[in-house]
CSV table of C-alpha atoms in Angstrom, one decimal:
chain,number,residue,atom,x,y,z
A,24,GLN,CA,-56.2,8.2,65.3
A,25,VAL,CA,-55.8,11.9,65.7
A,26,ASN,CA,-58.8,13.4,67.8
A,27,LEU,CA,-59.2,17.3,68.6
A,28,VAL,CA,-61.8,18.6,71.1
A,29,GLU,CA,-62.4,21.9,71.4
A,30,SER,CA,-64.5,23.6,74.2
A,31,GLY,CA,-65.1,26.8,75.6
A,32,GLY,CA,-67.4,28.5,73.2
A,33,GLY,CA,-70.9,30.3,74.2
A,34,SER,CA,-72.7,33.3,74.1
A,35,VAL,CA,-71.3,36.8,75.3
A,36,GLU,CA,-71.9,40.6,74.8
A,37,VAL,CA,-69.7,42.8,73.2
A,38,GLY,CA,-66.6,43.4,74.6
A,39,GLY,CA,-66.7,40.3,76.8
A,40,SER,CA,-64.1,37.5,76.9
A,41,LEU,CA,-63.7,33.7,76.1
A,42,ARG,CA,-61.1,31.0,76.7
A,43,LEU,CA,-61.1,28.4,74.1
A,44,SER,CA,-59.3,25.4,74.6
A,45,CYS,CA,-58.3,22.0,72.4
A,46,ARG,CA,-57.4,19.0,73.9
A,47,ALA,CA,-55.3,16.9,71.7
A,48,PRO,CA,-55.3,12.8,72.6
A,49,GLY,CA,-53.4,11.3,70.0
A,50,ILE,CA,-51.1,13.5,69.1
A,51,ASP,CA,-48.2,15.3,70.9
A,52,ILE,CA,-48.8,18.9,70.2
A,53,ASP,CA,-45.2,19.6,70.4
A,54,ASN,CA,-44.5,18.1,67.2
A,55,TYR,CA,-47.3,20.0,65.2
A,56,CYS,CA,-48.2,23.4,64.0
A,57,MET,CA,-51.7,23.9,65.8
A,58,ALA,CA,-54.1,26.4,64.9
A,59,TRP,CA,-57.4,28.2,65.3
A,60,PHE,CA,-59.7,29.2,62.4
A,61,ARG,CA,-63.1,30.4,62.1
A,62,GLN,CA,-66.1,29.8,59.9
A,63,VAL,CA,-69.3,31.9,59.0
A,64,PRO,CA,-72.0,30.0,56.9
A,65,GLY,CA,-71.5,30.8,53.6
A,66,GLU,CA,-68.3,32.0,53.8
A,67,GLU,CA,-64.5,30.3,53.5
A,68,ARG,CA,-62.5,29.3,56.8
A,69,GLU,CA,-60.8,32.0,58.0
A,70,GLY,CA,-57.3,31.7,60.1
A,71,VAL,CA,-57.3,33.1,63.2
A,72,ALA,CA,-54.0,32.4,65.0
A,73,SER,CA,-51.2,29.9,65.2
A,74,ILE,CA,-48.3,28.6,66.9
A,75,ALA,CA,-46.1,26.3,67.2
A,76,THR,CA,-42.6,25.1,69.5
A,77,ASP,CA,-40.4,26.3,66.6
A,78,SER,CA,-42.3,29.1,64.9
A,79,ARG,CA,-43.6,32.6,67.3
A,80,PRO,CA,-47.0,32.7,67.9
A,81,VAL,CA,-49.2,34.6,65.0
A,82,VAL,CA,-52.4,36.1,65.1
A,83,ALA,CA,-54.6,37.6,62.6
A,84,ASP,CA,-54.3,41.1,61.8
A,85,SER,CA,-57.8,41.8,62.6
A,86,MET,CA,-57.6,40.1,66.0
A,87,LYS,CA,-54.3,41.4,67.0
A,88,GLY,CA,-54.1,42.8,70.6
A,89,ARG,CA,-57.4,41.3,71.4
A,90,PHE,CA,-56.9,37.4,70.7
A,91,ILE,CA,-54.1,35.1,72.2
A,92,VAL,CA,-52.6,31.9,71.2
A,93,SER,CA,-51.0,29.5,73.7
A,94,THR,CA,-50.3,26.0,74.4
A,95,ASP,CA,-49.7,23.6,77.4
A,96,SER,CA,-47.4,20.7,76.7
A,97,ALA,CA,-48.4,19.2,80.2
A,98,LYS,CA,-52.0,19.2,79.4
A,99,ASN,CA,-51.4,18.5,75.1
A,100,SER,CA,-53.7,21.2,74.8
A,101,LEU,CA,-54.2,24.5,72.4
A,102,TYR,CA,-55.9,27.5,73.9
A,103,LEU,CA,-57.1,30.9,72.1
A,104,GLN,CA,-57.8,33.8,75.1
A,105,MET,CA,-60.1,35.9,73.1
A,106,ASN,CA,-61.0,39.6,74.8
A,107,ASN,CA,-62.6,42.4,73.9
A,108,LEU,CA,-65.3,40.6,71.6
A,109,LYS,CA,-66.8,42.4,68.5
A,110,PRO,CA,-70.2,40.9,66.9
A,111,GLU,CA,-67.9,40.3,64.0
A,112,ASP,CA,-66.3,37.6,66.1
A,113,THR,CA,-69.4,35.6,65.9
A,114,ALA,CA,-68.2,32.1,64.3
A,115,MET,CA,-67.7,28.5,64.7
A,116,TYR,CA,-64.3,28.4,65.8
A,117,TYR,CA,-62.0,25.1,64.9
A,118,CYS,CA,-58.9,23.8,66.1
A,119,ALA,CA,-56.5,22.0,63.6
A,120,ALA,CA,-53.2,21.0,63.2
A,121,ARG,CA,-50.8,19.6,60.7
A,122,ASP,CA,-47.0,18.1,60.5
A,123,ARG,CA,-44.7,20.8,61.8
A,124,GLY,CA,-42.3,21.2,58.5
A,125,GLY,CA,-42.4,24.8,57.4
A,126,TYR,CA,-43.2,28.1,59.2
A,127,CYS,CA,-46.4,27.4,61.0
A,128,LEU,CA,-49.1,30.0,59.9
A,129,ALA,CA,-53.3,29.7,59.7
A,130,ASN,CA,-53.4,31.1,56.4
A,131,TRP,CA,-54.7,28.3,54.1
A,132,ALA,CA,-57.4,25.7,55.7
A,133,PRO,CA,-56.4,23.0,53.4
A,134,ASP,CA,-52.8,22.8,54.7
A,135,PHE,CA,-54.1,21.1,57.7
A,136,ASP,CA,-54.8,17.6,58.1
A,137,TYR,CA,-56.7,17.4,61.7
A,138,TRP,CA,-59.6,19.2,62.9
A,139,GLY,CA,-62.1,19.3,65.7
A,140,GLN,CA,-65.7,19.9,65.5
A,141,GLY,CA,-65.9,23.3,66.1
A,142,THR,CA,-67.2,25.2,68.9
A,143,GLN,CA,-69.6,28.1,68.7
A,144,VAL,CA,-69.1,31.9,69.6
A,145,THR,CA,-71.4,34.1,69.8
A,146,VAL,CA,-71.1,37.9,70.2
A,147,SER,CA,-74.3,40.2,70.7
A,148,SER,CA,-74.5,43.9,70.9
């Protein structure tokens, strides 16, 4: 059974940083396309970043230069380092995984088979 567990969310002020983590017991993340999405109530889930062993890390344009996606194979975990946070980054952040076939991009949520429960990030001005 695939179980993705996010942590690290919280409330920060504008310009602050957070590091989200996603543990993935039940799968070997090196065999999956791993991604972060975020969602604001009433809006569609938005791709944030993606990473796989055979694809370079990709961060969405609006977050490029501020967010860094990475994995730790030894810990079987996915991370999202978020710096210089802005109020518009406020959202529920989700970890997701799908089979590694094809280039790994977080461009369409229905492509992903497995999801965590989400961790809330709130940025206040």
